[in-house]
């Protein structure tokens, strides 16, 4: 994990969490623990999914739960880059892109669905 400063002095420090190459039901507890520990720091956070290759619905469920937890605390959890790779087809197959909400569109794709 790496710390990144905000773009200007008023921005808070934001923690970037480099997600492992695999987050499935077998590694879900470890991923959830990483997010829980990060939540406890009190900072906004970003998930870097660039190494993520093997993923299942456990990943999606944990991310949705974490987003809600950050939101209730008045903080933000976001992605460093719009989703691509293994996560995109998973979102499609699982029906998350059918009638996608503006909030989910912003989170997963930074506002623009891929063509």
mmCIF file of N, CA, C and O in Angstrom, residues 3-98:
data_model
loop_
_atom_site.group_PDB
_atom_site.id
_atom_site.type_symbol
_atom_site.label_atom_id
_atom_site.label_comp_id
_atom_site.label_asym_id
_atom_site.label_seq_id
_atom_site.Cartn_x
_atom_site.Cartn_y
_atom_site.Cartn_z
ATOM 1 N N UNK A 3 0.794 5.666 0.344
ATOM 2 C CA UNK A 3 0.061 6.881 0.672
ATOM 3 C C UNK A 3 0.178 7.869 -0.475
ATOM 4 O O UNK A 3 1.245 8.031 -1.032
ATOM 5 N N UNK A 4 -0.915 8.492 -0.806
ATOM 6 C CA UNK A 4 -0.897 9.543 -1.822
ATOM 7 C C UNK A 4 -1.476 10.804 -1.217
ATOM 8 O O UNK A 4 -2.523 10.768 -0.592
ATOM 9 N N UNK A 5 -0.810 11.908 -1.402
ATOM 10 C CA UNK A 5 -1.349 13.194 -0.954
ATOM 11 C C UNK A 5 -2.393 13.662 -1.945
ATOM 12 O O UNK A 5 -2.387 13.266 -3.103
ATOM 13 N N UNK A 6 -3.285 14.502 -1.488
ATOM 14 C CA UNK A 6 -4.295 15.063 -2.369
ATOM 15 C C UNK A 6 -3.694 16.020 -3.382
ATOM 16 O O UNK A 6 -2.510 16.340 -3.335
ATOM 17 N N UNK A 7 -4.525 16.502 -4.287
ATOM 18 C CA UNK A 7 -4.056 17.395 -5.351
ATOM 19 C C UNK A 7 -3.737 18.796 -4.848
ATOM 20 O O UNK A 7 -2.980 19.516 -5.443
ATOM 21 N N UNK A 8 -4.371 19.194 -3.763
ATOM 22 C CA UNK A 8 -4.058 20.503 -3.200
ATOM 23 C C UNK A 8 -3.972 20.372 -1.680
ATOM 24 O O UNK A 8 -4.391 19.380 -1.114
ATOM 25 N N UNK A 9 -3.448 21.367 -0.995
ATOM 26 C CA UNK A 9 -3.217 21.261 0.454
ATOM 27 C C UNK A 9 -4.474 21.003 1.276
ATOM 28 O O UNK A 9 -4.392 20.451 2.351
ATOM 29 N N UNK A 10 -5.639 21.394 0.777
ATOM 30 C CA UNK A 10 -6.869 21.177 1.534
ATOM 31 C C UNK A 10 -7.352 19.734 1.462
ATOM 32 O O UNK A 10 -8.180 19.322 2.251
ATOM 33 N N UNK A 11 -6.880 18.959 0.467
ATOM 34 C CA UNK A 11 -7.289 17.566 0.345
ATOM 35 C C UNK A 11 -6.711 16.742 1.491
ATOM 36 O O UNK A 11 -5.624 16.998 1.965
ATOM 37 N N UNK A 12 -7.484 15.738 1.913
ATOM 38 C CA UNK A 12 -7.006 14.830 2.945
ATOM 39 C C UNK A 12 -6.021 13.843 2.329
ATOM 40 O O UNK A 12 -6.023 13.615 1.133
ATOM 41 N N UNK A 13 -5.235 13.248 3.186
ATOM 42 C CA UNK A 13 -4.420 12.132 2.729
ATOM 43 C C UNK A 13 -5.368 11.017 2.326
ATOM 44 O O UNK A 13 -6.394 10.804 2.961
ATOM 45 N N UNK A 14 -5.011 10.336 1.276
ATOM 46 C CA UNK A 14 -5.843 9.251 0.778
ATOM 47 C C UNK A 14 -4.963 8.019 0.668
ATOM 48 O O UNK A 14 -3.875 8.078 0.120
ATOM 49 N N UNK A 15 -5.413 6.934 1.222
ATOM 50 C CA UNK A 15 -4.666 5.690 1.185
ATOM 51 C C UNK A 15 -5.051 4.892 -0.069
ATOM 52 O O UNK A 15 -6.234 4.741 -0.359
ATOM 53 N N UNK A 16 -4.064 4.420 -0.800
ATOM 54 C CA UNK A 16 -4.313 3.550 -1.937
ATOM 55 C C UNK A 16 -4.061 2.121 -1.495
ATOM 56 O O UNK A 16 -2.990 1.796 -0.978
ATOM 57 N N UNK A 17 -5.049 1.281 -1.682
ATOM 58 C CA UNK A 17 -4.961 -0.126 -1.323
ATOM 59 C C UNK A 17 -4.763 -0.926 -2.599
ATOM 60 O O UNK A 17 -5.643 -0.970 -3.457
ATOM 61 N N UNK A 18 -3.598 -1.527 -2.735
ATOM 62 C CA UNK A 18 -3.319 -2.381 -3.894
ATOM 63 C C UNK A 18 -3.968 -3.737 -3.640
ATOM 64 O O UNK A 18 -3.555 -4.488 -2.759
ATOM 65 N N UNK A 19 -5.000 -4.046 -4.412
ATOM 66 C CA UNK A 19 -5.741 -5.297 -4.245
ATOM 67 C C UNK A 19 -4.928 -6.431 -4.865
ATOM 68 O O UNK A 19 -4.336 -6.276 -5.934
ATOM 69 N N UNK A 20 -4.912 -7.566 -4.191
ATOM 70 C CA UNK A 20 -4.168 -8.738 -4.657
ATOM 71 C C UNK A 20 -4.675 -9.207 -6.015
ATOM 72 O O UNK A 20 -5.727 -8.768 -6.493
ATOM 73 N N UNK A 21 -3.957 -10.136 -6.631
ATOM 74 C CA UNK A 21 -4.339 -10.626 -7.956
ATOM 75 C C UNK A 21 -5.562 -11.524 -7.931
ATOM 76 O O UNK A 21 -6.165 -11.785 -8.968
ATOM 77 N N UNK A 22 -5.968 -11.994 -6.757
ATOM 78 C CA UNK A 22 -7.121 -12.879 -6.645
ATOM 79 C C UNK A 22 -7.930 -12.528 -5.410
ATOM 80 O O UNK A 22 -7.390 -12.483 -4.297
ATOM 81 N N UNK A 23 -9.221 -12.260 -5.610
ATOM 82 C CA UNK A 23 -10.144 -12.094 -4.492
ATOM 83 C C UNK A 23 -11.374 -12.931 -4.825
ATOM 84 O O UNK A 23 -12.211 -12.551 -5.643
ATOM 85 N N UNK A 24 -11.407 -14.103 -4.213
ATOM 86 C CA UNK A 24 -12.524 -15.029 -4.395
ATOM 87 C C UNK A 24 -13.025 -15.428 -3.020
ATOM 88 O O UNK A 24 -12.498 -14.982 -1.999
ATOM 89 N N UNK A 25 -14.001 -16.302 -2.990
ATOM 90 C CA UNK A 25 -14.538 -16.758 -1.715
ATOM 91 C C UNK A 25 -13.426 -17.330 -0.826
ATOM 92 O O UNK A 25 -13.480 -17.213 0.388
ATOM 93 N N UNK A 26 -12.404 -17.896 -1.420
ATOM 94 C CA UNK A 26 -11.288 -18.469 -0.644
ATOM 95 C C UNK A 26 -10.425 -17.406 0.034
ATOM 96 O O UNK A 26 -9.809 -17.663 1.064
ATOM 97 N N UNK A 27 -10.336 -16.224 -0.543
ATOM 98 C CA UNK A 27 -9.503 -15.170 0.044
ATOM 99 C C UNK A 27 -10.334 -13.987 0.543
ATOM 100 O O UNK A 27 -9.779 -12.952 0.907
ATOM 101 N N UNK A 28 -11.636 -14.156 0.583
ATOM 102 C CA UNK A 28 -12.536 -13.054 0.948
ATOM 103 C C UNK A 28 -12.267 -12.528 2.352
ATOM 104 O O UNK A 28 -12.268 -11.321 2.574
ATOM 105 N N UNK A 29 -12.010 -13.422 3.279
ATOM 106 C CA UNK A 29 -11.781 -12.991 4.661
ATOM 107 C C UNK A 29 -10.555 -12.080 4.753
ATOM 108 O O UNK A 29 -10.569 -11.062 5.434
ATOM 109 N N UNK A 30 -9.495 -12.430 4.036
ATOM 110 C CA UNK A 30 -8.275 -11.621 4.046
ATOM 111 C C UNK A 30 -8.529 -10.238 3.443
ATOM 112 O O UNK A 30 -8.113 -9.214 3.994
ATOM 113 N N UNK A 31 -9.239 -10.200 2.302
ATOM 114 C CA UNK A 31 -9.555 -8.925 1.654
ATOM 115 C C UNK A 31 -10.429 -8.065 2.566
ATOM 116 O O UNK A 31 -10.174 -6.866 2.746
ATOM 117 N N UNK A 32 -11.440 -8.664 3.177
ATOM 118 C CA UNK A 32 -12.322 -7.929 4.080
ATOM 119 C C UNK A 32 -11.531 -7.392 5.278
ATOM 120 O O UNK A 32 -11.775 -6.266 5.732
ATOM 121 N N UNK A 33 -10.583 -8.157 5.753
ATOM 122 C CA UNK A 33 -9.753 -7.723 6.879
ATOM 123 C C UNK A 33 -8.891 -6.515 6.506
ATOM 124 O O UNK A 33 -8.754 -5.571 7.291
ATOM 125 N N UNK A 34 -8.329 -6.543 5.309
ATOM 126 C CA UNK A 34 -7.532 -5.402 4.832
ATOM 127 C C UNK A 34 -8.401 -4.142 4.791
ATOM 128 O O UNK A 34 -7.999 -3.076 5.261
ATOM 129 N N UNK A 35 -9.609 -4.274 4.249
ATOM 130 C CA UNK A 35 -10.496 -3.109 4.166
ATOM 131 C C UNK A 35 -10.928 -2.638 5.554
ATOM 132 O O UNK A 35 -10.995 -1.430 5.810
ATOM 133 N N UNK A 36 -11.192 -3.574 6.434
ATOM 134 C CA UNK A 36 -11.588 -3.209 7.793
ATOM 135 C C UNK A 36 -10.467 -2.450 8.503
ATOM 136 O O UNK A 36 -10.718 -1.424 9.159
ATOM 137 N N UNK A 37 -9.261 -2.933 8.364
ATOM 138 C CA UNK A 37 -8.114 -2.244 8.970
ATOM 139 C C UNK A 37 -7.936 -0.849 8.385
ATOM 140 O O UNK A 37 -7.633 0.105 9.104
ATOM 141 N N UNK A 38 -8.121 -0.724 7.095
ATOM 142 C CA UNK A 38 -8.006 0.579 6.453
ATOM 143 C C UNK A 38 -9.123 1.514 6.918
ATOM 144 O O UNK A 38 -8.896 2.689 7.160
ATOM 145 N N UNK A 39 -10.325 0.990 7.049
ATOM 146 C CA UNK A 39 -11.442 1.797 7.533
ATOM 147 C C UNK A 39 -11.116 2.384 8.905
ATOM 148 O O UNK A 39 -11.410 3.548 9.184
ATOM 149 N N UNK A 40 -10.488 1.585 9.744
ATOM 150 C CA UNK A 40 -10.156 2.017 11.101
ATOM 151 C C UNK A 40 -9.168 3.179 11.144
ATOM 152 O O UNK A 40 -9.044 3.849 12.168
ATOM 153 N N UNK A 41 -8.473 3.460 10.048
ATOM 154 C CA UNK A 41 -7.524 4.574 10.026
ATOM 155 C C UNK A 41 -8.238 5.927 9.950
ATOM 156 O O UNK A 41 -7.620 6.958 10.218
ATOM 157 N N UNK A 42 -9.502 5.916 9.520
ATOM 158 C CA UNK A 42 -10.257 7.159 9.436
ATOM 159 C C UNK A 42 -10.041 7.960 8.171
ATOM 160 O O UNK A 42 -10.479 9.096 8.072
ATOM 161 N N UNK A 43 -9.340 7.382 7.198
ATOM 162 C CA UNK A 43 -9.051 8.109 5.952
ATOM 163 C C UNK A 43 -9.970 7.669 4.816
ATOM 164 O O UNK A 43 -10.513 6.579 4.824
ATOM 165 N N UNK A 44 -10.088 8.536 3.813
ATOM 166 C CA UNK A 44 -10.661 8.136 2.540
ATOM 167 C C UNK A 44 -9.684 7.163 1.902
ATOM 168 O O UNK A 44 -8.483 7.223 2.161
ATOM 169 N N UNK A 45 -10.181 6.277 1.060
ATOM 170 C CA UNK A 45 -9.308 5.274 0.461
ATOM 171 C C UNK A 45 -9.677 5.022 -0.987
ATOM 172 O O UNK A 45 -10.802 5.272 -1.409
ATOM 173 N N UNK A 46 -8.684 4.517 -1.704
ATOM 174 C CA UNK A 46 -8.873 4.118 -3.098
ATOM 175 C C UNK A 46 -8.399 2.691 -3.271
ATOM 176 O O UNK A 46 -7.386 2.290 -2.690
ATOM 177 N N UNK A 47 -9.121 1.947 -4.091
ATOM 178 C CA UNK A 47 -8.733 0.579 -4.419
ATOM 179 C C UNK A 47 -8.050 0.577 -5.776
ATOM 180 O O UNK A 47 -8.612 1.063 -6.754
ATOM 181 N N UNK A 48 -6.852 0.016 -5.826
ATOM 182 C CA UNK A 48 -6.137 -0.163 -7.082
ATOM 183 C C UNK A 48 -6.336 -1.610 -7.503
ATOM 184 O O UNK A 48 -5.794 -2.533 -6.885
ATOM 185 N N UNK A 49 -7.131 -1.816 -8.548
ATOM 186 C CA UNK A 49 -7.482 -3.157 -9.019
ATOM 187 C C UNK A 49 -6.602 -3.629 -10.163
ATOM 188 O O UNK A 49 -6.893 -4.648 -10.786
ATOM 189 N N UNK A 50 -5.525 -2.921 -10.444
ATOM 190 C CA UNK A 50 -4.731 -3.226 -11.637
ATOM 191 C C UNK A 50 -4.130 -4.630 -11.635
ATOM 192 O O UNK A 50 -3.890 -5.192 -12.699
ATOM 193 N N UNK A 51 -3.893 -5.238 -10.483
ATOM 194 C CA UNK A 51 -3.328 -6.588 -10.430
ATOM 195 C C UNK A 51 -4.407 -7.672 -10.376
ATOM 196 O O UNK A 51 -4.106 -8.848 -10.533
ATOM 197 N N UNK A 52 -5.658 -7.278 -10.166
ATOM 198 C CA UNK A 52 -6.748 -8.238 -9.956
ATOM 199 C C UNK A 52 -7.068 -9.011 -11.234
ATOM 200 O O UNK A 52 -7.452 -8.425 -12.239
ATOM 201 N N UNK A 53 -6.896 -10.329 -11.178
ATOM 202 C CA UNK A 53 -7.144 -11.183 -12.349
ATOM 203 C C UNK A 53 -8.227 -12.230 -12.089
ATOM 204 O O UNK A 53 -8.960 -12.603 -12.981
ATOM 205 N N UNK A 54 -8.300 -12.740 -10.861
ATOM 206 C CA UNK A 54 -9.227 -13.799 -10.493
ATOM 207 C C UNK A 54 -10.196 -13.245 -9.463
ATOM 208 O O UNK A 54 -9.786 -12.850 -8.361
ATOM 209 N N UNK A 55 -11.467 -13.215 -9.807
ATOM 210 C CA UNK A 55 -12.444 -12.538 -8.960
ATOM 211 C C UNK A 55 -13.783 -13.262 -9.047
ATOM 212 O O UNK A 55 -14.110 -13.848 -10.083
ATOM 213 N N UNK A 56 -14.526 -13.240 -7.943
ATOM 214 C CA UNK A 56 -15.877 -13.772 -7.964
ATOM 215 C C UNK A 56 -16.786 -12.835 -7.166
ATOM 216 O O UNK A 56 -16.363 -11.752 -6.750
ATOM 217 N N UNK A 57 -18.030 -13.252 -6.969
ATOM 218 C CA UNK A 57 -19.002 -12.366 -6.323
ATOM 219 C C UNK A 57 -18.625 -11.970 -4.901
ATOM 220 O O UNK A 57 -19.093 -10.945 -4.406
ATOM 221 N N UNK A 58 -17.780 -12.733 -4.240
ATOM 222 C CA UNK A 58 -17.340 -12.344 -2.893
ATOM 223 C C UNK A 58 -16.683 -10.966 -2.937
ATOM 224 O O UNK A 58 -16.910 -10.134 -2.051
ATOM 225 N N UNK A 59 -15.889 -10.707 -3.960
ATOM 226 C CA UNK A 59 -15.240 -9.401 -4.114
ATOM 227 C C UNK A 59 -16.282 -8.289 -4.226
ATOM 228 O O UNK A 59 -16.208 -7.277 -3.526
ATOM 229 N N UNK A 60 -17.260 -8.490 -5.096
ATOM 230 C CA UNK A 60 -18.303 -7.475 -5.315
ATOM 231 C C UNK A 60 -19.065 -7.210 -4.008
ATOM 232 O O UNK A 60 -19.301 -6.058 -3.638
ATOM 233 N N UNK A 61 -19.429 -8.268 -3.303
ATOM 234 C CA UNK A 61 -20.176 -8.117 -2.055
ATOM 235 C C UNK A 61 -19.375 -7.343 -1.008
ATOM 236 O O UNK A 61 -19.908 -6.467 -0.324
ATOM 237 N N UNK A 62 -18.097 -7.654 -0.890
ATOM 238 C CA UNK A 62 -17.255 -6.962 0.087
ATOM 239 C C UNK A 62 -17.100 -5.490 -0.281
ATOM 240 O O UNK A 62 -17.176 -4.611 0.581
ATOM 241 N N UNK A 63 -16.912 -5.212 -1.559
ATOM 242 C CA UNK A 63 -16.758 -3.814 -1.994
ATOM 243 C C UNK A 63 -18.045 -3.027 -1.742
ATOM 244 O O UNK A 63 -17.997 -1.896 -1.239
ATOM 245 N N UNK A 64 -19.208 -3.602 -2.063
ATOM 246 C CA UNK A 64 -20.466 -2.899 -1.804
ATOM 247 C C UNK A 64 -20.636 -2.618 -0.319
ATOM 248 O O UNK A 64 -21.043 -1.518 0.080
ATOM 249 N N UNK A 65 -20.310 -3.579 0.510
ATOM 250 C CA UNK A 65 -20.413 -3.404 1.951
ATOM 251 C C UNK A 65 -19.451 -2.324 2.446
ATOM 252 O O UNK A 65 -19.815 -1.465 3.257
ATOM 253 N N UNK A 66 -18.218 -2.356 1.953
ATOM 254 C CA UNK A 66 -17.224 -1.361 2.350
ATOM 255 C C UNK A 66 -17.643 0.042 1.912
ATOM 256 O O UNK A 66 -17.488 1.004 2.675
ATOM 257 N N UNK A 67 -18.171 0.160 0.705
ATOM 258 C CA UNK A 67 -18.635 1.471 0.231
ATOM 259 C C UNK A 67 -19.698 2.031 1.168
ATOM 260 O O UNK A 67 -19.682 3.219 1.505
ATOM 261 N N UNK A 68 -20.616 1.174 1.590
ATOM 262 C CA UNK A 68 -21.672 1.614 2.508
ATOM 263 C C UNK A 68 -21.076 2.048 3.844
ATOM 264 O O UNK A 68 -21.465 3.085 4.394
ATOM 265 N N UNK A 69 -20.135 1.268 4.353
ATOM 266 C CA UNK A 69 -19.498 1.591 5.627
ATOM 267 C C UNK A 69 -18.764 2.923 5.555
ATOM 268 O O UNK A 69 -18.891 3.768 6.445
ATOM 269 N N UNK A 70 -18.004 3.144 4.494
ATOM 270 C CA UNK A 70 -17.292 4.417 4.323
ATOM 271 C C UNK A 70 -18.309 5.556 4.225
ATOM 272 O O UNK A 70 -18.112 6.610 4.812
ATOM 273 N N UNK A 71 -19.378 5.343 3.467
ATOM 274 C CA UNK A 71 -20.382 6.386 3.278
ATOM 275 C C UNK A 71 -21.067 6.794 4.572
ATOM 276 O O UNK A 71 -21.258 7.985 4.842
ATOM 277 N N UNK A 72 -21.439 5.817 5.400
ATOM 278 C CA UNK A 72 -22.075 6.105 6.682
ATOM 279 C C UNK A 72 -21.136 6.929 7.569
ATOM 280 O O UNK A 72 -21.580 7.796 8.323
ATOM 281 N N UNK A 73 -19.841 6.676 7.439
ATOM 282 C CA UNK A 73 -18.846 7.407 8.236
ATOM 283 C C UNK A 73 -18.509 8.773 7.631
ATOM 284 O O UNK A 73 -17.670 9.492 8.168
ATOM 285 N N UNK A 74 -19.151 9.121 6.496
ATOM 286 C CA UNK A 74 -18.879 10.407 5.861
ATOM 287 C C UNK A 74 -17.563 10.444 5.116
ATOM 288 O O UNK A 74 -17.002 11.508 4.890
ATOM 289 N N UNK A 75 -17.082 9.263 4.748
ATOM 290 C CA UNK A 75 -15.823 9.166 4.018
ATOM 291 C C UNK A 75 -16.079 8.525 2.663
ATOM 292 O O UNK A 75 -17.172 8.078 2.368
ATOM 293 N N UNK A 76 -15.025 8.479 1.854
ATOM 294 C CA UNK A 76 -15.177 7.978 0.493
ATOM 295 C C UNK A 76 -14.241 6.801 0.229
ATOM 296 O O UNK A 76 -13.066 6.839 0.589
ATOM 297 N N UNK A 77 -14.787 5.779 -0.395
ATOM 298 C CA UNK A 77 -14.013 4.674 -0.937
ATOM 299 C C UNK A 77 -14.250 4.713 -2.429
ATOM 300 O O UNK A 77 -15.395 4.759 -2.884
ATOM 301 N N UNK A 78 -13.175 4.762 -3.196
ATOM 302 C CA UNK A 78 -13.331 4.810 -4.648
ATOM 303 C C UNK A 78 -12.250 3.972 -5.313
ATOM 304 O O UNK A 78 -11.384 3.423 -4.643
ATOM 305 N N UNK A 79 -12.320 3.890 -6.618
ATOM 306 C CA UNK A 79 -11.341 3.144 -7.399
ATOM 307 C C UNK A 79 -10.331 4.110 -7.995
ATOM 308 O O UNK A 79 -10.689 5.216 -8.410
ATOM 309 N N UNK A 80 -9.072 3.688 -8.077
ATOM 310 C CA UNK A 80 -8.060 4.541 -8.679
ATOM 311 C C UNK A 80 -8.326 4.751 -10.162
ATOM 312 O O UNK A 80 -8.018 5.807 -10.701
ATOM 313 N N UNK A 81 -8.879 3.736 -10.828
ATOM 314 C CA UNK A 81 -9.176 3.782 -12.269
ATOM 315 C C UNK A 81 -10.515 3.104 -12.516
ATOM 316 O O UNK A 81 -10.907 2.221 -11.744
ATOM 317 N N UNK A 82 -11.203 3.461 -13.585
ATOM 318 C CA UNK A 82 -12.444 2.748 -13.907
ATOM 319 C C UNK A 82 -12.180 1.253 -14.013
ATOM 320 O O UNK A 82 -11.112 0.813 -14.432
ATOM 321 N N UNK A 83 -13.182 0.482 -13.604
ATOM 322 C CA UNK A 83 -13.047 -0.979 -13.600
ATOM 323 C C UNK A 83 -12.845 -1.519 -15.018
ATOM 324 O O UNK A 83 -13.369 -0.990 -15.989
ATOM 325 N N UNK A 84 -12.025 -2.552 -15.101
ATOM 326 C CA UNK A 84 -11.771 -3.236 -16.369
ATOM 327 C C UNK A 84 -11.335 -4.649 -16.024
ATOM 328 O O UNK A 84 -11.471 -5.086 -14.895
ATOM 329 N N UNK A 85 -10.781 -5.368 -16.971
ATOM 330 C CA UNK A 85 -10.273 -6.707 -16.706
ATOM 331 C C UNK A 85 -11.354 -7.649 -16.223
ATOM 332 O O UNK A 85 -12.483 -7.609 -16.690
ATOM 333 N N UNK A 86 -11.029 -8.481 -15.253
ATOM 334 C CA UNK A 86 -11.920 -9.541 -14.781
ATOM 335 C C UNK A 86 -13.182 -9.018 -14.096
ATOM 336 O O UNK A 86 -14.202 -9.707 -14.074
ATOM 337 N N UNK A 87 -13.132 -7.832 -13.545
ATOM 338 C CA UNK A 87 -14.279 -7.316 -12.796
ATOM 339 C C UNK A 87 -15.420 -6.919 -13.729
ATOM 340 O O UNK A 87 -16.590 -7.164 -13.428
ATOM 341 N N UNK A 88 -15.129 -6.333 -14.861
ATOM 342 C CA UNK A 88 -16.165 -5.879 -15.793
ATOM 343 C C UNK A 88 -17.096 -7.007 -16.229
ATOM 344 O O UNK A 88 -18.314 -6.888 -16.086
ATOM 345 N N UNK A 89 -16.582 -8.140 -16.744
ATOM 346 C CA UNK A 89 -17.511 -9.207 -17.136
ATOM 347 C C UNK A 89 -18.269 -9.803 -15.946
ATOM 348 O O UNK A 89 -19.418 -10.230 -16.091
ATOM 349 N N UNK A 90 -17.666 -9.791 -14.775
ATOM 350 C CA UNK A 90 -18.362 -10.275 -13.587
ATOM 351 C C UNK A 90 -19.554 -9.377 -13.267
ATOM 352 O O UNK A 90 -20.650 -9.865 -12.988
ATOM 353 N N UNK A 91 -19.353 -8.075 -13.304
ATOM 354 C CA UNK A 91 -20.454 -7.136 -13.071
ATOM 355 C C UNK A 91 -21.571 -7.349 -14.095
ATOM 356 O O UNK A 91 -22.754 -7.312 -13.743
ATOM 357 N N UNK A 92 -21.190 -7.568 -15.346
ATOM 358 C CA UNK A 92 -22.185 -7.808 -16.407
ATOM 359 C C UNK A 92 -22.957 -9.091 -16.156
ATOM 360 O O UNK A 92 -24.192 -9.103 -16.179
ATOM 361 N N UNK A 93 -22.239 -10.205 -15.936
ATOM 362 C CA UNK A 93 -22.888 -11.512 -15.737
ATOM 363 C C UNK A 93 -23.802 -11.512 -14.516
ATOM 364 O O UNK A 93 -24.848 -12.165 -14.514
ATOM 365 N N UNK A 94 -23.404 -10.818 -13.485
ATOM 366 C CA UNK A 94 -24.172 -10.806 -12.242
ATOM 367 C C UNK A 94 -25.343 -9.820 -12.272
ATOM 368 O O UNK A 94 -26.112 -9.749 -11.323
ATOM 369 N N UNK A 95 -25.477 -9.047 -13.348
ATOM 370 C CA UNK A 95 -26.606 -8.137 -13.497
ATOM 371 C C UNK A 95 -26.438 -6.779 -12.844
ATOM 372 O O UNK A 95 -27.396 -6.001 -12.776
ATOM 373 N N UNK A 96 -25.243 -6.453 -12.394
ATOM 374 C CA UNK A 96 -25.024 -5.169 -11.736
ATOM 375 C C UNK A 96 -25.053 -3.988 -12.708
ATOM 376 O O UNK A 96 -25.151 -2.843 -12.279
ATOM 377 N N UNK A 97 -24.946 -4.261 -13.996
ATOM 378 C CA UNK A 97 -24.939 -3.165 -14.966
ATOM 379 C C UNK A 97 -26.312 -2.925 -15.584
ATOM 380 O O UNK A 97 -26.504 -1.985 -16.341
ATOM 381 N N UNK A 98 -27.279 -3.773 -15.251
ATOM 382 C CA UNK A 98 -28.653 -3.580 -15.695
ATOM 383 C C UNK A 98 -29.267 -2.501 -14.818
ATOM 384 O O UNK A 98 -29.298 -2.635 -13.603
#
